[in-house]
Structures are given as C-alpha cells and as structure tokens.
PDB file of C-alpha atoms in Angstrom:
ATOM      1  CA  CYS A   4       0.155  -4.086 -56.862  1.00  0.00           C
ATOM      2  CA  LEU A   5      -2.713  -1.831 -55.884  1.00  0.00           C
ATOM      3  CA  ASP A   6      -2.056   0.054 -52.642  1.00  0.00           C
ATOM      4  CA  ASN A   7      -2.198  -2.721 -50.011  1.00  0.00           C
ATOM      5  CA  ARG A   8      -3.890  -5.146 -52.436  1.00  0.00           C
ATOM      6  CA  ALA A   9      -2.791  -6.943 -55.571  1.00  0.00           C
ATOM      7  CA  ARG A  10      -4.399  -8.036 -58.817  1.00  0.00           C
ATOM      8  CA  LEU A  11      -3.275 -11.501 -59.869  1.00  0.00           C
ATOM      9  CA  VAL A  12      -3.328 -12.340 -63.561  1.00  0.00           C
ATOM     10  CA  ILE A  13      -3.326 -16.106 -63.900  1.00  0.00           C
ATOM     11  CA  GLN A  14      -3.001 -18.096 -67.104  1.00  0.00           C
ATOM     12  CA  THR A  15      -5.274 -21.146 -67.057  1.00  0.00           C
ATOM     13  CA  PRO A  16      -4.281 -24.513 -68.587  1.00  0.00           C
ATOM     14  CA  ASP A  17      -6.439 -23.750 -71.643  1.00  0.00           C
ATOM     15  CA  GLY A  18      -4.466 -20.551 -72.331  1.00  0.00           C
ATOM     16  CA  LYS A  19      -7.037 -18.056 -71.051  1.00  0.00           C
ATOM     17  CA  SER A  20      -6.224 -15.517 -68.367  1.00  0.00           C
ATOM     18  CA  VAL A  21      -8.207 -14.720 -65.236  1.00  0.00           C
ATOM     19  CA  GLN A  22      -7.730 -11.631 -63.078  1.00  0.00           C
ATOM     20  CA  LEU A  23      -8.350 -12.004 -59.348  1.00  0.00           C
ATOM     21  CA  LEU A  24      -8.123  -9.560 -56.475  1.00  0.00           C
ATOM     22  CA  MET A  25      -5.883 -10.388 -53.544  1.00  0.00           C
ATOM     23  CA  GLY A  26      -7.052  -8.215 -50.661  1.00  0.00           C
ATOM     24  CA  ASP A  27      -5.123  -8.284 -47.401  1.00  0.00           C
ATOM     25  CA  PRO A  28      -2.166 -10.629 -48.089  1.00  0.00           C
ATOM     26  CA  SER A  29      -2.006 -11.628 -44.410  1.00  0.00           C
ATOM     27  CA  GLN A  30      -5.490 -13.172 -44.785  1.00  0.00           C
ATOM     28  CA  ILE A  31      -4.489 -15.427 -47.722  1.00  0.00           C
ATOM     29  CA  ALA A  32      -3.718 -19.049 -46.830  1.00  0.00           C
ATOM     30  CA  LEU A  33      -0.529 -20.251 -48.546  1.00  0.00           C
ATOM     31  CA  GLY A  34       0.393 -23.901 -48.961  1.00  0.00           C
ATOM     32  CA  GLY A  35       2.329 -26.365 -51.030  1.00  0.00           C
ATOM     33  CA  GLY A  36       6.003 -26.719 -51.763  1.00  0.00           C
ATOM     34  CA  GLY A  37       8.755 -24.491 -53.047  1.00  0.00           C
ATOM     35  CA  GLU A  38       8.976 -20.731 -52.716  1.00  0.00           C
ATOM     36  CA  GLN A  39       5.696 -19.345 -51.401  1.00  0.00           C
ATOM     37  CA  THR A  40       6.111 -15.672 -52.235  1.00  0.00           C
ATOM     38  CA  LEU A  41       4.868 -13.385 -54.975  1.00  0.00           C
ATOM     39  CA  SER A  42       6.251 -10.030 -56.015  1.00  0.00           C
ATOM     40  CA  CYS A  43       4.690  -7.132 -57.894  1.00  0.00           C
ATOM     41  CA  GLY A  44       4.980  -7.290 -61.656  1.00  0.00           C
ATOM     42  CA  PRO A  45       5.534 -10.294 -63.886  1.00  0.00           C
ATOM     43  CA  GLN A  46       7.076 -13.240 -62.085  1.00  0.00           C
ATOM     44  CA  LYS A  47      10.610 -14.154 -63.133  1.00  0.00           C
ATOM     45  CA  GLN A  48       9.684 -17.780 -63.686  1.00  0.00           C
ATOM     46  CA  PRO A  49       6.218 -19.163 -64.341  1.00  0.00           C
ATOM     47  CA  ARG A  50       4.974 -21.397 -61.527  1.00  0.00           C
ATOM     48  CA  ARG A  51       2.096 -23.810 -61.241  1.00  0.00           C
ATOM     49  CA  VAL A  52      -0.398 -22.795 -58.577  1.00  0.00           C
ATOM     50  CA  THR A  53      -3.915 -23.653 -57.538  1.00  0.00           C
ATOM     51  CA  VAL A  54      -5.847 -20.556 -56.534  1.00  0.00           C
ATOM     52  CA  HIS A  55      -9.007 -20.749 -54.452  1.00  0.00           C
ATOM     53  CA  TYR A  56     -11.279 -17.736 -54.675  1.00  0.00           C
ATOM     54  CA  ASN A  57     -14.780 -16.456 -54.099  1.00  0.00           C
ATOM     55  CA  ALA A  58     -16.401 -15.348 -57.327  1.00  0.00           C
ATOM     56  CA  LYS A  59     -17.183 -11.638 -57.126  1.00  0.00           C
ATOM     57  CA  LEU A  60     -17.010  -9.484 -60.231  1.00  0.00           C
ATOM     58  CA  ASP A  61     -15.457  -6.044 -59.818  1.00  0.00           C
ATOM     59  CA  ALA A  62     -15.900  -3.988 -62.985  1.00  0.00           C
ATOM     60  CA  LYS A  63     -13.705  -1.164 -61.710  1.00  0.00           C
ATOM     61  CA  LEU A  64     -10.693  -3.431 -61.022  1.00  0.00           C
ATOM     62  CA  HIS A  65     -11.569  -5.880 -63.831  1.00  0.00           C
ATOM     63  CA  THR A  66     -11.389  -8.883 -61.500  1.00  0.00           C
ATOM     64  CA  ALA A  67     -13.539 -12.020 -61.394  1.00  0.00           C
ATOM     65  CA  GLY A  68     -13.154 -12.866 -57.720  1.00  0.00           C
ATOM     66  CA  VAL A  69     -11.321 -12.512 -54.409  1.00  0.00           C
ATOM     67  CA  VAL A  70      -8.451 -14.897 -53.584  1.00  0.00           C
ATOM     68  CA  THR A  71      -8.807 -16.944 -50.377  1.00  0.00           C
ATOM     69  CA  ALA A  72      -5.890 -19.396 -50.738  1.00  0.00           C
ATOM     70  CA  ILE A  73      -2.917 -20.181 -52.995  1.00  0.00           C
ATOM     71  CA  GLU A  74      -1.278 -23.602 -53.226  1.00  0.00           C
ATOM     72  CA  PHE A  75       2.178 -23.646 -54.824  1.00  0.00           C
ATOM     73  CA  HIS A  76       3.196 -26.786 -56.785  1.00  0.00           C
TER      74      HIS A  76
END
C-alpha cells in the first residue's frame, strides 16, 4: 500500500510479473465471483483475476499502468 494508493504485483500465466498502480480504490470497478477484496501485502491465497488497465509507465513507482477494473474468477 502506498498512502491512499496501492501497487499490485501480478503474476502472469507465463510466470512473469507486472506491477500496476491502483489509484483511488473507490474508482476501480470490481466484478466476478468469490471474495472481491484485496489487502495490503501478499495475499493469503493466490487468486485468478483479470485486470484491466491503462498503460502508463511510472519510473518512480516502477509500474506499467493504472488499474481501471478487476474481475475475480
């Protein structure tokens, strides 16, 4: 967690990781089934998600984009 934002580190199906910035959580659309919450730090159990984002590199935060929606599977 970063102040009122969060940096998501997501492992892709090919084993790579992508870091994305989640700005104002109230502006992120959540969908899908199961528990639709995230907490700071590593998640207790890995979950499959689809993350929609706008590509926007941020060298300072080391992120590749800004999250717009998360679908839980």
